[in-house]
JSON list of C-alpha atoms in Angstrom, two decimals:
[
{"chain": "A", "resi": 1351, "resn": "UNK", "atom": "CA", "xyz": [0.00, 0.00, 0.00]},
{"chain": "A", "resi": 1352, "resn": "UNK", "atom": "CA", "xyz": [1.69, 3.16, -1.18]},
{"chain": "A", "resi": 1353, "resn": "UNK", "atom": "CA", "xyz": [0.51, 6.37, 0.43]},
{"chain": "A", "resi": 1354, "resn": "UNK", "atom": "CA", "xyz": [1.28, 10.00, -0.23]},
{"chain": "A", "resi": 1355, "resn": "UNK", "atom": "CA", "xyz": [0.31, 13.49, 0.81]},
{"chain": "A", "resi": 1356, "resn": "UNK", "atom": "CA", "xyz": [-3.44, 13.67, 1.37]},
{"chain": "A", "resi": 1357, "resn": "UNK", "atom": "CA", "xyz": [-3.84, 10.01, 2.34]},
{"chain": "A", "resi": 1358, "resn": "UNK", "atom": "CA", "xyz": [-5.93, 9.26, 5.42]},
{"chain": "A", "resi": 1359, "resn": "UNK", "atom": "CA", "xyz": [-4.66, 6.28, 7.41]},
{"chain": "A", "resi": 1360, "resn": "UNK", "atom": "CA", "xyz": [-5.25, 4.39, 10.63]},
{"chain": "A", "resi": 1361, "resn": "UNK", "atom": "CA", "xyz": [-2.32, 4.37, 13.01]},
{"chain": "A", "resi": 1362, "resn": "UNK", "atom": "CA", "xyz": [-1.32, 3.77, 16.60]},
{"chain": "A", "resi": 1363, "resn": "UNK", "atom": "CA", "xyz": [0.41, 6.25, 18.91]},
{"chain": "A", "resi": 1364, "resn": "UNK", "atom": "CA", "xyz": [3.82, 4.81, 19.79]},
{"chain": "A", "resi": 1365, "resn": "UNK", "atom": "CA", "xyz": [5.44, 7.73, 21.59]},
{"chain": "A", "resi": 1366, "resn": "UNK", "atom": "CA", "xyz": [4.61, 11.11, 23.07]},
{"chain": "A", "resi": 1367, "resn": "UNK", "atom": "CA", "xyz": [7.00, 14.07, 23.28]},
{"chain": "A", "resi": 1368, "resn": "UNK", "atom": "CA", "xyz": [6.70, 17.74, 24.23]},
{"chain": "A", "resi": 1369, "resn": "UNK", "atom": "CA", "xyz": [6.33, 18.67, 20.55]},
{"chain": "A", "resi": 1370, "resn": "UNK", "atom": "CA", "xyz": [3.99, 15.94, 19.30]},
{"chain": "A", "resi": 1371, "resn": "UNK", "atom": "CA", "xyz": [3.35, 12.23, 18.99]},
{"chain": "A", "resi": 1372, "resn": "UNK", "atom": "CA", "xyz": [4.87, 9.46, 16.91]},
{"chain": "A", "resi": 1373, "resn": "UNK", "atom": "CA", "xyz": [2.38, 7.23, 15.12]},
{"chain": "A", "resi": 1374, "resn": "UNK", "atom": "CA", "xyz": [2.97, 3.75, 13.68]},
{"chain": "A", "resi": 1375, "resn": "UNK", "atom": "CA", "xyz": [1.55, 3.47, 10.17]},
{"chain": "A", "resi": 1376, "resn": "UNK", "atom": "CA", "xyz": [0.91, 0.56, 7.78]},
{"chain": "A", "resi": 1377, "resn": "UNK", "atom": "CA", "xyz": [3.91, -1.20, 6.19]},
{"chain": "A", "resi": 1378, "resn": "UNK", "atom": "CA", "xyz": [6.05, -0.65, 9.29]},
{"chain": "A", "resi": 1379, "resn": "UNK", "atom": "CA", "xyz": [6.39, 3.07, 8.66]},
{"chain": "A", "resi": 1380, "resn": "UNK", "atom": "CA", "xyz": [5.90, 5.83, 11.20]},
{"chain": "A", "resi": 1381, "resn": "UNK", "atom": "CA", "xyz": [5.29, 9.55, 11.24]},
{"chain": "A", "resi": 1382, "resn": "UNK", "atom": "CA", "xyz": [5.06, 12.55, 13.54]},
{"chain": "A", "resi": 1383, "resn": "UNK", "atom": "CA", "xyz": [1.93, 14.47, 14.48]},
{"chain": "A", "resi": 1384, "resn": "UNK", "atom": "CA", "xyz": [3.24, 17.89, 15.51]},
{"chain": "A", "resi": 1385, "resn": "UNK", "atom": "CA", "xyz": [1.54, 19.43, 18.56]},
{"chain": "A", "resi": 1386, "resn": "UNK", "atom": "CA", "xyz": [-0.01, 22.06, 16.27]},
{"chain": "A", "resi": 1387, "resn": "UNK", "atom": "CA", "xyz": [-1.71, 19.32, 14.22]},
{"chain": "A", "resi": 1388, "resn": "UNK", "atom": "CA", "xyz": [-3.43, 17.47, 17.09]},
{"chain": "A", "resi": 1389, "resn": "UNK", "atom": "CA", "xyz": [-6.53, 19.65, 17.55]},
{"chain": "A", "resi": 1390, "resn": "UNK", "atom": "CA", "xyz": [-8.05, 22.86, 16.28]},
{"chain": "A", "resi": 1391, "resn": "UNK", "atom": "CA", "xyz": [-7.97, 24.19, 19.85]},
{"chain": "A", "resi": 1392, "resn": "UNK", "atom": "CA", "xyz": [-4.78, 25.14, 21.69]},
{"chain": "A", "resi": 1393, "resn": "UNK", "atom": "CA", "xyz": [-2.81, 22.12, 22.89]},
{"chain": "A", "resi": 1394, "resn": "UNK", "atom": "CA", "xyz": [-0.38, 22.74, 25.74]},
{"chain": "A", "resi": 1395, "resn": "UNK", "atom": "CA", "xyz": [0.20, 19.09, 26.70]},
{"chain": "A", "resi": 1396, "resn": "UNK", "atom": "CA", "xyz": [0.13, 16.34, 24.10]},
{"chain": "A", "resi": 1397, "resn": "UNK", "atom": "CA", "xyz": [-0.73, 13.79, 26.80]},
{"chain": "A", "resi": 1398, "resn": "UNK", "atom": "CA", "xyz": [-4.01, 15.65, 27.48]},
{"chain": "A", "resi": 1399, "resn": "UNK", "atom": "CA", "xyz": [-5.18, 14.59, 24.01]},
{"chain": "A", "resi": 1400, "resn": "UNK", "atom": "CA", "xyz": [-3.32, 11.36, 23.20]},
{"chain": "A", "resi": 1401, "resn": "UNK", "atom": "CA", "xyz": [-2.03, 8.26, 25.00]},
{"chain": "A", "resi": 1402, "resn": "UNK", "atom": "CA", "xyz": [0.48, 5.64, 23.89]},
{"chain": "A", "resi": 1403, "resn": "UNK", "atom": "CA", "xyz": [-1.27, 2.70, 22.24]},
{"chain": "A", "resi": 1404, "resn": "UNK", "atom": "CA", "xyz": [-4.27, 4.82, 21.19]},
{"chain": "A", "resi": 1405, "resn": "UNK", "atom": "CA", "xyz": [-5.61, 4.17, 17.69]},
{"chain": "A", "resi": 1406, "resn": "UNK", "atom": "CA", "xyz": [-5.89, 7.37, 15.64]},
{"chain": "A", "resi": 1407, "resn": "UNK", "atom": "CA", "xyz": [-6.92, 8.43, 12.16]},
{"chain": "A", "resi": 1408, "resn": "UNK", "atom": "CA", "xyz": [-4.27, 10.64, 10.56]},
{"chain": "A", "resi": 1409, "resn": "UNK", "atom": "CA", "xyz": [-3.82, 12.55, 7.32]},
{"chain": "A", "resi": 1410, "resn": "UNK", "atom": "CA", "xyz": [-0.43, 12.68, 5.60]},
{"chain": "A", "resi": 1411, "resn": "UNK", "atom": "CA", "xyz": [0.34, 16.39, 5.21]},
{"chain": "A", "resi": 1412, "resn": "UNK", "atom": "CA", "xyz": [3.93, 16.13, 4.11]},
{"chain": "A", "resi": 1413, "resn": "UNK", "atom": "CA", "xyz": [6.84, 13.85, 3.30]},
{"chain": "A", "resi": 1414, "resn": "UNK", "atom": "CA", "xyz": [10.22, 15.54, 3.41]},
{"chain": "A", "resi": 1415, "resn": "UNK", "atom": "CA", "xyz": [13.29, 14.63, 1.29]},
{"chain": "A", "resi": 1416, "resn": "UNK", "atom": "CA", "xyz": [14.49, 12.30, 4.08]},
{"chain": "A", "resi": 1417, "resn": "UNK", "atom": "CA", "xyz": [11.16, 10.38, 3.85]},
{"chain": "A", "resi": 1418, "resn": "UNK", "atom": "CA", "xyz": [10.00, 11.63, 7.26]},
{"chain": "A", "resi": 1419, "resn": "UNK", "atom": "CA", "xyz": [6.23, 11.68, 7.31]},
{"chain": "A", "resi": 1420, "resn": "UNK", "atom": "CA", "xyz": [4.36, 14.65, 8.78]},
{"chain": "A", "resi": 1421, "resn": "UNK", "atom": "CA", "xyz": [0.86, 13.81, 9.96]},
{"chain": "A", "resi": 1422, "resn": "UNK", "atom": "CA", "xyz": [-2.24, 15.67, 11.14]},
{"chain": "A", "resi": 1423, "resn": "UNK", "atom": "CA", "xyz": [-5.08, 14.44, 13.29]},
{"chain": "A", "resi": 1424, "resn": "UNK", "atom": "CA", "xyz": [-7.10, 17.65, 13.09]},
{"chain": "A", "resi": 1425, "resn": "UNK", "atom": "CA", "xyz": [-7.13, 17.75, 9.27]},
{"chain": "A", "resi": 1426, "resn": "UNK", "atom": "CA", "xyz": [-8.93, 14.40, 9.06]},
{"chain": "A", "resi": 1427, "resn": "UNK", "atom": "CA", "xyz": [-12.15, 16.27, 9.85]},
{"chain": "A", "resi": 1428, "resn": "UNK", "atom": "CA", "xyz": [-13.19, 19.76, 8.66]},
{"chain": "A", "resi": 1429, "resn": "UNK", "atom": "CA", "xyz": [-12.61, 22.60, 11.16]},
{"chain": "A", "resi": 1430, "resn": "UNK", "atom": "CA", "xyz": [-15.43, 23.39, 13.58]},
{"chain": "A", "resi": 1431, "resn": "UNK", "atom": "CA", "xyz": [-17.50, 26.45, 12.70]},
{"chain": "A", "resi": 1432, "resn": "UNK", "atom": "CA", "xyz": [-16.49, 29.71, 14.36]},
{"chain": "A", "resi": 1433, "resn": "UNK", "atom": "CA", "xyz": [-18.99, 31.17, 16.81]},
{"chain": "A", "resi": 1434, "resn": "UNK", "atom": "CA", "xyz": [-21.05, 33.99, 15.32]},
{"chain": "A", "resi": 1435, "resn": "UNK", "atom": "CA", "xyz": [-20.08, 37.52, 16.29]},
{"chain": "A", "resi": 1436, "resn": "UNK", "atom": "CA", "xyz": [-16.48, 36.70, 17.22]},
{"chain": "A", "resi": 1437, "resn": "UNK", "atom": "CA", "xyz": [-13.57, 38.42, 15.53]},
{"chain": "A", "resi": 1438, "resn": "UNK", "atom": "CA", "xyz": [-11.07, 36.42, 13.56]},
{"chain": "A", "resi": 1439, "resn": "UNK", "atom": "CA", "xyz": [-7.52, 37.58, 13.11]},
{"chain": "A", "resi": 1440, "resn": "UNK", "atom": "CA", "xyz": [-7.29, 40.21, 10.43]},
{"chain": "A", "resi": 1441, "resn": "UNK", "atom": "CA", "xyz": [-10.94, 41.16, 10.79]},
{"chain": "A", "resi": 1442, "resn": "UNK", "atom": "CA", "xyz": [-12.63, 44.29, 11.96]},
{"chain": "A", "resi": 1443, "resn": "UNK", "atom": "CA", "xyz": [-16.14, 45.57, 12.55]},
{"chain": "A", "resi": 1444, "resn": "UNK", "atom": "CA", "xyz": [-18.25, 45.86, 9.42]},
{"chain": "A", "resi": 1445, "resn": "UNK", "atom": "CA", "xyz": [-21.06, 48.31, 8.84]},
{"chain": "A", "resi": 1446, "resn": "UNK", "atom": "CA", "xyz": [-23.61, 45.59, 9.55]},
{"chain": "A", "resi": 1447, "resn": "UNK", "atom": "CA", "xyz": [-22.27, 45.17, 13.09]},
{"chain": "A", "resi": 1448, "resn": "UNK", "atom": "CA", "xyz": [-20.54, 41.83, 12.50]},
{"chain": "A", "resi": 1449, "resn": "UNK", "atom": "CA", "xyz": [-16.92, 41.17, 11.69]},
{"chain": "A", "resi": 1450, "resn": "UNK", "atom": "CA", "xyz": [-15.56, 41.04, 8.19]},
{"chain": "A", "resi": 1451, "resn": "UNK", "atom": "CA", "xyz": [-12.07, 39.97, 7.11]},
{"chain": "A", "resi": 1452, "resn": "UNK", "atom": "CA", "xyz": [-9.79, 42.58, 5.62]},
{"chain": "A", "resi": 1453, "resn": "UNK", "atom": "CA", "xyz": [-9.44, 41.61, 1.97]},
{"chain": "A", "resi": 1454, "resn": "UNK", "atom": "CA", "xyz": [-5.83, 42.77, 1.56]},
{"chain": "A", "resi": 1455, "resn": "UNK", "atom": "CA", "xyz": [-4.51, 41.19, 4.78]},
{"chain": "A", "resi": 1456, "resn": "UNK", "atom": "CA", "xyz": [-6.24, 37.82, 4.64]},
{"chain": "A", "resi": 1457, "resn": "UNK", "atom": "CA", "xyz": [-4.07, 35.82, 2.20]},
{"chain": "A", "resi": 1458, "resn": "UNK", "atom": "CA", "xyz": [-0.56, 36.89, 3.22]},
{"chain": "A", "resi": 1459, "resn": "UNK", "atom": "CA", "xyz": [-0.63, 36.00, 6.96]},
{"chain": "A", "resi": 1460, "resn": "UNK", "atom": "CA", "xyz": [-2.03, 32.54, 6.14]},
{"chain": "A", "resi": 1461, "resn": "UNK", "atom": "CA", "xyz": [0.92, 31.91, 3.81]},
{"chain": "A", "resi": 1462, "resn": "UNK", "atom": "CA", "xyz": [3.37, 33.16, 6.43]},
{"chain": "A", "resi": 1463, "resn": "UNK", "atom": "CA", "xyz": [1.74, 31.05, 9.14]},
{"chain": "A", "resi": 1464, "resn": "UNK", "atom": "CA", "xyz": [1.90, 27.99, 6.89]},
{"chain": "A", "resi": 1465, "resn": "UNK", "atom": "CA", "xyz": [5.58, 28.60, 6.17]},
{"chain": "A", "resi": 1466, "resn": "UNK", "atom": "CA", "xyz": [6.31, 29.18, 9.86]},
{"chain": "A", "resi": 1467, "resn": "UNK", "atom": "CA", "xyz": [4.41, 26.02, 10.87]},
{"chain": "A", "resi": 1468, "resn": "UNK", "atom": "CA", "xyz": [6.32, 24.01, 8.26]},
{"chain": "A", "resi": 1469, "resn": "UNK", "atom": "CA", "xyz": [9.64, 25.42, 9.49]},
{"chain": "A", "resi": 1470, "resn": "UNK", "atom": "CA", "xyz": [8.80, 24.65, 13.14]},
{"chain": "A", "resi": 1471, "resn": "UNK", "atom": "CA", "xyz": [7.76, 21.08, 12.29]},
{"chain": "A", "resi": 1472, "resn": "UNK", "atom": "CA", "xyz": [10.95, 20.51, 10.34]},
{"chain": "A", "resi": 1473, "resn": "UNK", "atom": "CA", "xyz": [13.07, 22.03, 13.10]},
{"chain": "A", "resi": 1474, "resn": "UNK", "atom": "CA", "xyz": [11.39, 19.98, 15.84]},
{"chain": "A", "resi": 1475, "resn": "UNK", "atom": "CA", "xyz": [11.76, 16.84, 13.77]},
{"chain": "A", "resi": 1476, "resn": "UNK", "atom": "CA", "xyz": [15.48, 17.45, 13.21]},
{"chain": "A", "resi": 1477, "resn": "UNK", "atom": "CA", "xyz": [16.05, 18.18, 16.91]},
{"chain": "A", "resi": 1478, "resn": "UNK", "atom": "CA", "xyz": [14.24, 15.02, 17.96]},
{"chain": "A", "resi": 1479, "resn": "UNK", "atom": "CA", "xyz": [16.37, 13.00, 15.53]},
{"chain": "A", "resi": 1480, "resn": "UNK", "atom": "CA", "xyz": [19.57, 14.50, 16.95]},
{"chain": "A", "resi": 1481, "resn": "UNK", "atom": "CA", "xyz": [18.48, 13.80, 20.52]},
{"chain": "A", "resi": 1482, "resn": "UNK", "atom": "CA", "xyz": [17.59, 10.23, 19.57]},
{"chain": "A", "resi": 1483, "resn": "UNK", "atom": "CA", "xyz": [21.00, 9.70, 17.96]},
{"chain": "A", "resi": 1484, "resn": "UNK", "atom": "CA", "xyz": [22.78, 11.15, 21.00]},
{"chain": "A", "resi": 1485, "resn": "UNK", "atom": "CA", "xyz": [20.86, 8.87, 23.38]},
{"chain": "A", "resi": 1486, "resn": "UNK", "atom": "CA", "xyz": [21.73, 5.81, 21.33]},
{"chain": "A", "resi": 1487, "resn": "UNK", "atom": "CA", "xyz": [25.43, 6.76, 21.33]},
{"chain": "A", "resi": 1488, "resn": "UNK", "atom": "CA", "xyz": [25.56, 7.31, 17.58]},
{"chain": "A", "resi": 1489, "resn": "UNK", "atom": "CA", "xyz": [26.57, 10.95, 17.72]},
{"chain": "A", "resi": 1490, "resn": "UNK", "atom": "CA", "xyz": [30.05, 12.35, 17.31]},
{"chain": "A", "resi": 1491, "resn": "UNK", "atom": "CA", "xyz": [32.37, 12.35, 20.25]},
{"chain": "A", "resi": 1492, "resn": "UNK", "atom": "CA", "xyz": [34.42, 15.45, 20.90]},
{"chain": "A", "resi": 1493, "resn": "UNK", "atom": "CA", "xyz": [37.80, 15.42, 22.57]},
{"chain": "A", "resi": 1494, "resn": "UNK", "atom": "CA", "xyz": [38.11, 11.65, 22.63]},
{"chain": "A", "resi": 1495, "resn": "UNK", "atom": "CA", "xyz": [41.16, 9.48, 21.87]},
{"chain": "A", "resi": 1496, "resn": "UNK", "atom": "CA", "xyz": [41.66, 7.93, 18.49]}
]
């Protein structure tokens, strides 16, 4: 079973970290659900939303050049509707008394936020790999004998 970006899969949480959760996928593969991709609401502790061994439905949102798989739990379902009468970022009062988005400012912040989110996911993933390598003793040793 080959899967790519946009695929929705069943998986099992195998590990929880401060920045997300690792999920076992079909064919012995695994991926990372970044903390920002767990729920549409703010997530301060991953363990408040997920537990090891829990079965989850995930969507593949990215595969980087190193074949690391970025996953999302929240993108499996459409976002919940926003409550009426509340302001969204980039919006202001309209003449009808509700809130309307600013046409010129709406597209650009979303692109920036997407790029920032992608950078943070990549950075967290690289850091977790380095920490894993260091724990296993596979990292470089400095100042040692030859």
